[in-house]
Amino acid sequence: MIEQKGILFILSGPSGVGKGTVREHLFKQKTDLQYSISMTTRDKREGEVDGVDYFYKSREEFETLIEQDELLEYAKYVDNYYGTPRKYVEETLASGKDVFLEIEVQGAMQVKKRFPQGVFIFLFPPSLDELKNRILGRGTESEELVLNRLREARNEIEMMHAYDYVVVNDEVQRAVDKVQAIIASEHCRRERIEADYKKILEAEL
Amino acid sequence: MIEQKGILFILSGPSGVGKGTVREHLFKQKTDLQYSISMTTRDKREGEVDGVDYFYKSREEFETLIEQDELLEYAKYVDNYYGTPRKYVEETLASGKDVFLEIEVQGAMQVKKRFPQGVFIFLFPPSLDELKNRILGRGTESEELVLNRLREARNEIEMMHAYDYVVVNDEVQRAVDKVQAIIASEHCRRERIEADYKKILEAEL
């Protein structure tokens, strides 16, 4: 009766924070989420399947896609491109399925520009105590080191500013539960539901 | 380490939608929520305890509290006042606990004016099909009746506009799960977390 479009969820955060682990645990559970398959120019490894592990493209194809704005985000690592195909995401959302991206902070900022209606989740280092300890160190470090850490923490907190939610990765299952709660609650947001209800009223009478 | 203030959650919706049932089931589960005890001028019934079932006040006390803006919301039913004491809510929130109100739509609108930072959840009638059936009836009703229902549905949807979330009460446990997800996810909202992290940075250095 209602054609509800899917929601795009983006999990990101500083490198080393455990994004991949949280994503893996999330997809081990019962979920209606669709994981977005990335596109890459790196060689297909044994056992990998095109359209399952990655969409494999030549460098020329990839660069053409960049020019045609066919990537929601992309980056180059060690001479190979990696990116998120825009059409795949858009078509999956249009079919009513939620899409889940797990990407680096730089990529998330590219997605934010092209797709601000996405739901951006920032995965934060394990604990507030760790943040505090990392900043202060053991009390024996040089002022410079402490200042560097403070700057780093400030940078992380500033990146956080572009996100809708912050999940502290203190324990994988707790973090996964929070991501699940965010997904469930976003489907209850009035802005989304209201439009659907208005559509019914207009369609029926 | 962090002094996090509690969040005020308001569950409301059209009368007969099942707010009380959802609230009861919610509080049967493990929860850190504090239910806000109402204030009333009606007589204490046998077995009821002041400060547990209600805060019992005389009519003069209640009217003085209204004048002093000590009620987050209030209404009069059958010659008795019922209301939500502002101080109790504010002190519980300040102690770091979430507070949960289950109130009528008119009361929720009063709370919204005084406490816009609350999280407003609108409980919607059992199903979209029911809404549709209620509007169209059996096809044998007068045009006037159908128009009345349409007007009523429009009013409900317009009330919805002041809320943050809409939960369809199609099944009690599903509705409770959604309310729980909303509570968990609101604690992850960046606006709240960011302020806490900034406080740590400022306090520590």
GROMACS .gro file of C-alpha atoms in nm:
model
  410
    1MET     CA    1   0.000   0.000   0.000
    2ILE     CA    2   0.279   0.233   0.094
    3GLU     CA    3   0.587   0.271  -0.118
    4GLN     CA    4   0.844   0.346   0.144
    5LYS     CA    5   1.191   0.420   0.019
    6GLY     CA    6   1.482   0.265   0.203
    7ILE     CA    7   1.715   0.467   0.424
    8LEU     CA    8   2.088   0.502   0.362
    9PHE     CA    9   2.296   0.437   0.677
   10ILE     CA   10   2.663   0.529   0.682
   11LEU     CA   11   2.892   0.387   0.951
   12SER     CA   12   3.224   0.565   0.969
   13GLY     CA   13   3.486   0.684   1.216
   14PRO     CA   14   3.861   0.715   1.273
   15SER     CA   15   4.074   0.428   1.136
   16GLY     CA   16   4.135   0.154   1.388
   17VAL     CA   17   3.809   0.218   1.572
   18GLY     CA   18   3.657  -0.117   1.471
   19LYS     CA   19   3.410  -0.024   1.193
   20GLY     CA   20   3.465  -0.353   1.007
   21THR     CA   21   3.407  -0.562   1.319
   22VAL     CA   22   3.085  -0.380   1.406
   23ARG     CA   23   2.961  -0.418   1.045
   24GLU     CA   24   3.044  -0.792   1.043
   25HIS     CA   25   2.857  -0.853   1.370
   26LEU     CA   26   2.563  -0.646   1.248
   27PHE     CA   27   2.528  -0.857   0.933
   28LYS     CA   28   2.559  -1.184   1.127
   29GLN     CA   29   2.229  -1.091   1.294
   30LYS     CA   30   1.889  -1.095   1.134
   31THR     CA   31   1.872  -0.779   0.929
   32ASP     CA   32   1.683  -0.633   0.634
   33LEU     CA   33   1.980  -0.410   0.556
   34GLN     CA   34   2.147  -0.434   0.220
   35TYR     CA   35   2.524  -0.401   0.236
   36SER     CA   36   2.654  -0.183  -0.045
   37ILE     CA   37   2.906  -0.367  -0.259
   38SER     CA   38   3.206  -0.152  -0.344
   39MET     CA   39   3.364  -0.103  -0.683
   40THR     CA   40   3.738  -0.149  -0.726
   41THR     CA   41   4.016  -0.158  -0.985
   42ARG     CA   42   4.221  -0.411  -0.792
   43ASP     CA   43   4.253  -0.763  -0.933
   44LYS     CA   44   3.992  -1.021  -0.845
   45ARG     CA   45   4.141  -1.268  -0.595
   46GLU     CA   46   4.076  -1.641  -0.601
   47GLY     CA   47   3.729  -1.724  -0.471
   48GLU     CA   48   3.598  -1.370  -0.510
   49VAL     CA   49   3.290  -1.313  -0.724
   50ASP     CA   50   3.207  -1.005  -0.932
   51GLY     CA   51   2.897  -0.840  -0.788
   52VAL     CA   52   2.936  -1.023  -0.454
   53ASP     CA   53   3.274  -0.921  -0.312
   54TYR     CA   54   3.326  -0.621  -0.538
   55PHE     CA   55   3.225  -0.485  -0.872
   56TYR     CA   56   3.553  -0.517  -1.065
   57LYS     CA   57   3.637  -0.242  -1.314
   58SER     CA   58   3.937  -0.142  -1.518
   59ARG     CA   59   4.113   0.181  -1.429
   60GLU     CA   60   3.970   0.345  -1.743
   61GLU     CA   61   3.617   0.237  -1.660
   62PHE     CA   62   3.655   0.362  -1.302
   63GLU     CA   63   3.789   0.701  -1.412
   64THR     CA   64   3.503   0.737  -1.660
   65LEU     CA   65   3.256   0.661  -1.380
   66ILE     CA   66   3.422   0.928  -1.163
   67GLU     CA   67   3.384   1.180  -1.445
   68GLN     CA   68   3.019   1.085  -1.492
   69ASP     CA   69   2.950   1.134  -1.122
   70GLU     CA   70   2.855   0.768  -1.090
   71LEU     CA   71   3.030   0.723  -0.754
   72LEU     CA   72   2.882   0.833  -0.422
   73GLU     CA   73   3.236   0.841  -0.288
   74TYR     CA   74   3.576   0.705  -0.387
   75ALA     CA   75   3.940   0.698  -0.281
   76LYS     CA   76   4.270   0.566  -0.412
   77TYR     CA   77   4.476   0.329  -0.197
   78VAL     CA   78   4.811   0.186  -0.313
   79ASP     CA   79   4.742   0.266  -0.677
   80ASN     CA   80   4.392   0.115  -0.682
   81TYR     CA   81   4.057   0.286  -0.676
   82TYR     CA   82   3.780   0.189  -0.433
   83GLY     CA   83   3.436   0.346  -0.440
   84THR     CA   84   3.062   0.320  -0.382
   85PRO     CA   85   2.851   0.299  -0.700
   86ARG     CA   86   2.574   0.559  -0.686
   87LYS     CA   87   2.322   0.372  -0.907
   88TYR     CA   88   2.340   0.053  -0.704
   89VAL     CA   89   2.267   0.248  -0.385
   90GLU     CA   90   1.988   0.454  -0.544
   91GLU     CA   91   1.818   0.152  -0.701
   92THR     CA   92   1.832  -0.049  -0.378
   93LEU     CA   93   1.684   0.243  -0.183
   94ALA     CA   94   1.412   0.288  -0.446
   95SER     CA   95   1.320  -0.081  -0.409
   96GLY     CA   96   1.243  -0.006  -0.043
   97LYS     CA   97   1.553  -0.162   0.114
   98ASP     CA   98   1.783   0.014   0.355
   99VAL     CA   99   2.145   0.037   0.242
  100PHE     CA  100   2.441   0.019   0.475
  101LEU     CA  101   2.783   0.167   0.395
  102GLU     CA  102   3.090   0.115   0.611
  103ILE     CA  103   3.348   0.363   0.489
  104GLU     CA  104   3.634   0.592   0.588
  105VAL     CA  105   3.569   0.941   0.721
  106GLN     CA  106   3.681   1.110   0.398
  107GLY     CA  107   3.441   0.895   0.197
  108ALA     CA  108   3.158   0.964   0.440
  109MET     CA  109   3.208   1.338   0.387
  110GLN     CA  110   3.175   1.286   0.009
  111VAL     CA  111   2.851   1.091   0.062
  112LYS     CA  112   2.723   1.364   0.293
  113LYS     CA  113   2.761   1.620   0.012
  114ARG     CA  114   2.580   1.407  -0.248
  115PHE     CA  115   2.329   1.243  -0.014
  116PRO     CA  116   2.263   1.461   0.292
  117GLN     CA  117   1.941   1.271   0.371
  118GLY     CA  118   2.155   0.969   0.470
  119VAL     CA  119   2.187   0.878   0.838
  120PHE     CA  120   2.548   0.925   0.946
  121ILE     CA  121   2.678   0.721   1.240
  122PHE     CA  122   3.019   0.801   1.388
  123LEU     CA  123   3.194   0.513   1.565
  124PHE     CA  124   3.403   0.655   1.847
  125PRO     CA  125   3.710   0.499   2.017
  126PRO     CA  126   3.639   0.235   2.284
  127SER     CA  127   3.574   0.448   2.588
  128LEU     CA  128   3.568   0.792   2.735
  129ASP     CA  129   3.833   0.676   2.981
  130GLU     CA  130   4.056   0.578   2.693
  131LEU     CA  131   4.009   0.920   2.534
  132LYS     CA  132   4.103   1.086   2.862
  133ASN     CA  133   4.399   0.855   2.917
  134ARG     CA  134   4.520   0.904   2.564
  135ILE     CA  135   4.513   1.279   2.607
  136LEU     CA  136   4.683   1.290   2.946
  137GLY     CA  137   4.912   0.990   2.898
  138ARG     CA  138   5.086   0.862   3.211
  139GLY     CA  139   5.163   1.212   3.333
  140THR     CA  140   5.529   1.163   3.239
  141GLU     CA  141   5.501   1.264   2.873
  142SER     CA  142   5.618   1.594   2.731
  143GLU     CA  143   5.374   1.879   2.704
  144GLU     CA  144   5.414   1.856   2.326
  145LEU     CA  145   5.293   1.497   2.319
  146VAL     CA  146   4.992   1.581   2.532
  147LEU     CA  147   4.915   1.879   2.309
  148ASN     CA  148   4.939   1.657   2.000
  149ARG     CA  149   4.693   1.413   2.149
  150LEU     CA  150   4.461   1.692   2.244
  151ARG     CA  151   4.473   1.819   1.885
  152GLU     CA  152   4.399   1.469   1.758
  153ALA     CA  153   4.104   1.432   1.996
  154ARG     CA  154   3.976   1.775   1.892
  155ASN     CA  155   4.001   1.674   1.525
  156GLU     CA  156   3.802   1.359   1.592
  157ILE     CA  157   3.539   1.555   1.777
  158GLU     CA  158   3.521   1.807   1.493
  159MET     CA  159   3.469   1.529   1.237
  160MET     CA  160   3.189   1.404   1.460
  161HIS     CA  161   3.007   1.729   1.393
  162ALA     CA  162   2.892   1.621   1.046
  163TYR     CA  163   2.725   1.308   1.185
  164ASP     CA  164   2.376   1.239   1.319
  165TYR     CA  165   2.474   0.980   1.580
  166VAL     CA  166   2.779   0.883   1.780
  167VAL     CA  167   2.823   0.525   1.896
  168VAL     CA  168   3.102   0.449   2.138
  169ASN     CA  169   3.263   0.116   2.047
  170ASP     CA  170   3.331   0.002   2.404
  171GLU     CA  171   3.201  -0.348   2.334
  172VAL     CA  172   3.108  -0.486   1.991
  173GLN     CA  173   2.763  -0.621   2.087
  174ARG     CA  174   2.671  -0.300   2.269
  175ALA     CA  175   2.775  -0.096   1.965
  176VAL     CA  176   2.580  -0.326   1.731
  177ASP     CA  177   2.270  -0.295   1.955
  178LYS     CA  178   2.296   0.082   1.936
  179VAL     CA  179   2.328   0.078   1.557
  180GLN     CA  180   2.021  -0.150   1.542
  181ALA     CA  181   1.829   0.090   1.769
  182ILE     CA  182   1.926   0.382   1.543
  183ILE     CA  183   1.803   0.193   1.236
  184ALA     CA  184   1.470   0.104   1.403
  185SER     CA  185   1.413   0.453   1.540
  186GLU     CA  186   1.496   0.627   1.211
  187HIS     CA  187   1.208   0.435   1.056
  188CYS     CA  188   0.980   0.596   1.318
  189ARG     CA  189   1.092   0.953   1.250
  190ARG     CA  190   0.790   1.170   1.196
  191GLU     CA  191   0.925   1.339   0.881
  192ARG     CA  192   0.932   1.003   0.700
  193ILE     CA  193   0.603   0.860   0.833
  194GLU     CA  194   0.405   1.181   0.794
  195ALA     CA  195   0.473   1.196   0.421
  196ASP     CA  196   0.347   0.838   0.384
  197TYR     CA  197   0.028   0.908   0.575
  198LYS     CA  198  -0.037   1.219   0.371
  199LYS     CA  199   0.005   1.013   0.056
  200ILE     CA  200  -0.263   0.768   0.175
  201LEU     CA  201  -0.505   1.051   0.247
  202GLU     CA  202  -0.446   1.205  -0.093
  203ALA     CA  203  -0.463   0.873  -0.276
  204GLU     CA  204  -0.780   0.755  -0.103
  205LEU     CA  205  -0.993   1.064  -0.137
  206MET     CA  206   3.322   1.155   3.491
  207ILE     CA  207   3.044   1.284   3.273
  208GLU     CA  208   2.738   1.449   3.413
  209GLN     CA  209   2.486   1.350   3.158
  210LYS     CA  210   2.140   1.490   3.208
  211GLY     CA  211   1.845   1.261   3.153
  212ILE     CA  212   1.616   1.292   2.854
  213LEU     CA  213   1.244   1.366   2.878
  214PHE     CA  214   1.033   1.128   2.667
  215ILE     CA  215   0.667   1.205   2.606
  216LEU     CA  216   0.433   0.936   2.478
  217SER     CA  217   0.104   1.073   2.352
  218GLY     CA  218  -0.158   1.024   2.082
  219PRO     CA  219  -0.532   1.021   2.018
  220SER     CA  220  -0.748   0.883   2.298
  221GLY     CA  221  -0.815   0.513   2.266
  222VAL     CA  222  -0.492   0.446   2.080
  223GLY     CA  223  -0.346   0.237   2.366
  224LYS     CA  224  -0.094   0.473   2.532
  225GLY     CA  225  -0.154   0.327   2.878
  226THR     CA  226  -0.103  -0.031   2.759
  227VAL     CA  227   0.221   0.054   2.581
  228ARG     CA  228   0.345   0.240   2.891
  229GLU     CA  229   0.256  -0.055   3.120
  230HIS     CA  230   0.439  -0.306   2.899
  231LEU     CA  231   0.737  -0.074   2.873
  232PHE     CA  232   0.771  -0.050   3.251
  233LYS     CA  233   0.732  -0.427   3.295
  234GLN     CA  234   1.062  -0.461   3.108
  235LYS     CA  235   1.405  -0.373   3.239
  236THR     CA  236   1.428   0.002   3.210
  237ASP     CA  237   1.622   0.292   3.357
  238LEU     CA  238   1.330   0.521   3.282
  239GLN     CA  239   1.165   0.711   3.561
  240TYR     CA  240   0.790   0.735   3.527
  241SER     CA  241   0.666   1.082   3.614
  242ILE     CA  242   0.413   1.073   3.894
  243SER     CA  243   0.117   1.301   3.828
  244MET     CA  244  -0.037   1.549   4.068
  245THR     CA  245  -0.410   1.544   4.130
  246THR     CA  246  -0.685   1.701   4.337
  247ARG     CA  247  -0.898   1.388   4.339
  248ASP     CA  248  -0.932   1.194   4.666
  249LYS     CA  249  -0.677   0.931   4.753
  250ARG     CA  250  -0.830   0.586   4.707
  251GLU     CA  251  -0.771   0.295   4.940
  252GLY     CA  252  -0.429   0.141   4.886
  253GLU     CA  253  -0.291   0.444   4.703
  254VAL     CA  254   0.020   0.613   4.838
  255ASP     CA  255   0.109   0.982   4.814
  256GLY     CA  256   0.419   1.021   4.598
  257VAL     CA  257   0.376   0.673   4.449
  258ASP     CA  258   0.039   0.672   4.274
  259TYR     CA  259  -0.008   1.047   4.268
  260PHE     CA  260   0.098   1.357   4.450
  261TYR     CA  261  -0.229   1.455   4.622
  262LYS     CA  262  -0.307   1.826   4.651
  263SER     CA  263  -0.603   2.036   4.750
  264ARG     CA  264  -0.773   2.241   4.483
  265GLU     CA  265  -0.625   2.562   4.634
  266GLU     CA  266  -0.273   2.416   4.635
  267PHE     CA  267  -0.314   2.298   4.275
  268GLU     CA  268  -0.441   2.637   4.156
  269THR     CA  269  -0.152   2.813   4.331
  270LEU     CA  270   0.091   2.576   4.156
  271ILE     CA  271  -0.072   2.657   3.821
  272GLU     CA  272  -0.028   3.031   3.890
  273GLN     CA  273   0.335   2.976   3.988
  274ASP     CA  274   0.404   2.789   3.663
  275GLU     CA  275   0.494   2.478   3.861
  276LEU     CA  276   0.314   2.242   3.622
  277LEU     CA  277   0.461   2.122   3.294
  278GLU     CA  278   0.106   2.053   3.181
  279TYR     CA  279  -0.235   2.013   3.340
  280ALA     CA  280  -0.599   1.950   3.260
  281LYS     CA  281  -0.930   1.929   3.440
  282TYR     CA  282  -1.143   1.616   3.414
  283VAL     CA  283  -1.478   1.577   3.593
  284ASP     CA  284  -1.407   1.861   3.834
  285ASN     CA  285  -1.059   1.740   3.931
  286TYR     CA  286  -0.719   1.865   3.821
  287TYR     CA  287  -0.448   1.636   3.691
  288GLY     CA  288  -0.102   1.757   3.601
  289THR     CA  289   0.271   1.695   3.573
  290PRO     CA  290   0.486   1.869   3.838
  291ARG     CA  291   0.767   2.062   3.673
  292LYS     CA  292   1.017   2.041   3.961
  293TYR     CA  293   0.991   1.664   3.996
  294VAL     CA  294   1.065   1.623   3.626
  295GLU     CA  295   1.349   1.876   3.627
  296GLU     CA  296   1.516   1.730   3.936
  297THR     CA  297   1.493   1.374   3.803
  298LEU     CA  298   1.645   1.484   3.471
  299ALA     CA  299   1.920   1.674   3.654
  300SER     CA  300   2.004   1.357   3.850
  301GLY     CA  301   2.082   1.191   3.515
  302LYS     CA  302   1.769   0.980   3.483
  303ASP     CA  303   1.538   0.976   3.184
  304VAL     CA  304   1.179   1.072   3.258
  305PHE     CA  305   0.880   0.923   3.082
  306LEU     CA  306   0.542   1.095   3.051
  307GLU     CA  307   0.232   0.930   2.909
  308ILE     CA  308  -0.021   1.207   2.854
  309GLU     CA  309  -0.302   1.335   2.635
  310VAL     CA  310  -0.231   1.530   2.318
  311GLN     CA  311  -0.336   1.864   2.470
  312GLY     CA  312  -0.096   1.808   2.763
  313ALA     CA  313   0.183   1.709   2.528
  314MET     CA  314   0.143   2.040   2.343
  315GLN     CA  315   0.177   2.227   2.675
  316VAL     CA  316   0.496   2.032   2.754
  317LYS     CA  317   0.629   2.106   2.406
  318LYS     CA  318   0.599   2.481   2.474
  319ARG     CA  319   0.779   2.464   2.808
  320PHE     CA  320   1.023   2.188   2.726
  321PRO     CA  321   1.091   2.175   2.351
  322GLN     CA  322   1.406   1.966   2.405
  323GLY     CA  323   1.187   1.672   2.508
  324VAL     CA  324   1.150   1.377   2.272
  325PHE     CA  325   0.788   1.356   2.156
  326ILE     CA  326   0.652   1.020   2.046
  327PHE     CA  327   0.313   1.000   1.877
  328LEU     CA  328   0.131   0.670   1.911
  329PHE     CA  329  -0.080   0.615   1.601
  330PRO     CA  330  -0.391   0.396   1.559
  331PRO     CA  331  -0.330   0.024   1.510
  332SER     CA  332  -0.271   0.007   1.137
  333LEU     CA  333  -0.266   0.195   0.814
  334ASP     CA  334  -0.538  -0.038   0.692
  335GLU     CA  335  -0.754   0.062   0.985
  336LEU     CA  336  -0.700   0.429   0.906
  337LYS     CA  337  -0.802   0.365   0.547
  338ASN     CA  338  -1.103   0.155   0.649
  339ARG     CA  339  -1.209   0.413   0.904
  340ILE     CA  340  -1.203   0.686   0.642
  341LEU     CA  341  -1.382   0.493   0.371
  342GLY     CA  342  -1.615   0.295   0.593
  343ARG     CA  343  -1.806   0.008   0.431
  344GLY     CA  344  -1.887   0.213   0.126
  345THR     CA  345  -2.248   0.242   0.241
  346GLU     CA  346  -2.204   0.544   0.467
  347SER     CA  347  -2.312   0.893   0.378
  348GLU     CA  348  -2.064   1.127   0.215
  349GLU     CA  349  -2.088   1.342   0.527
  350LEU     CA  350  -1.969   1.060   0.752
  351VAL     CA  351  -1.674   0.985   0.524
  352LEU     CA  352  -1.586   1.355   0.516
  353ASN     CA  353  -1.602   1.369   0.896
  354ARG     CA  354  -1.365   1.077   0.924
  355LEU     CA  355  -1.132   1.231   0.672
  356ARG     CA  356  -1.132   1.553   0.876
  357GLU     CA  357  -1.058   1.354   1.192
  358ALA     CA  358  -0.773   1.168   1.023
  359ARG     CA  359  -0.636   1.498   0.891
  360ASN     CA  360  -0.650   1.644   1.244
  361GLU     CA  361  -0.459   1.348   1.382
  362ILE     CA  362  -0.198   1.379   1.113
  363GLU     CA  363  -0.168   1.749   1.181
  364MET     CA  364  -0.114   1.686   1.554
  365MET     CA  365   0.157   1.444   1.454
  366HIS     CA  366   0.348   1.735   1.307
  367ALA     CA  367   0.464   1.855   1.650
  368TYR     CA  368   0.619   1.518   1.731
  369ASP     CA  369   0.965   1.374   1.669
  370TYR     CA  370   0.859   1.013   1.619
  371VAL     CA  371   0.550   0.821   1.517
  372VAL     CA  372   0.498   0.468   1.644
  373VAL     CA  373   0.214   0.268   1.496
  374ASN     CA  374   0.048   0.063   1.769
  375ASP     CA  375  -0.025  -0.242   1.554
  376GLU     CA  376   0.097  -0.482   1.824
  377VAL     CA  377   0.190  -0.386   2.180
  378GLN     CA  378   0.531  -0.558   2.189
  379ARG     CA  379   0.630  -0.416   1.851
  380ALA     CA  380   0.532  -0.067   1.966
  381VAL     CA  381   0.725  -0.111   2.294
  382ASP     CA  382   1.033  -0.231   2.100
  383LYS     CA  383   1.015   0.080   1.884
  384VAL     CA  384   0.985   0.308   2.188
  385GLN     CA  385   1.288   0.131   2.341
  386ALA     CA  386   1.483   0.178   2.016
  387ILE     CA  387   1.394   0.548   2.016
  388ILE     CA  388   1.516   0.583   2.376
  389ALA     CA  389   1.845   0.404   2.301
  390SER     CA  390   1.910   0.595   1.980
  391GLU     CA  391   1.832   0.936   2.134
  392HIS     CA  392   2.118   0.872   2.377
  393CYS     CA  393   2.347   0.835   2.073
  394ARG     CA  394   2.243   1.161   1.907
  395ARG     CA  395   2.549   1.361   1.819
  396GLU     CA  396   2.420   1.689   1.965
  397ARG     CA  397   2.409   1.533   2.313
  398ILE     CA  398   2.733   1.331   2.298
  399GLU     CA  399   2.936   1.605   2.135
  400ALA     CA  400   2.868   1.846   2.423
  401ASP     CA  401   2.983   1.582   2.673
  402TYR     CA  402   3.305   1.517   2.486
  403LYS     CA  403   3.376   1.886   2.458
  404LYS     CA  404   3.325   1.917   2.833
  405ILE     CA  405   3.585   1.646   2.894
  406LEU     CA  406   3.834   1.820   2.669
  407GLU     CA  407   3.777   2.152   2.844
  408ALA     CA  408   3.782   2.002   3.193
  409GLU     CA  409   4.097   1.800   3.138
  410LEU     CA  410   4.320   2.064   2.980
   0.00000   0.00000   0.00000
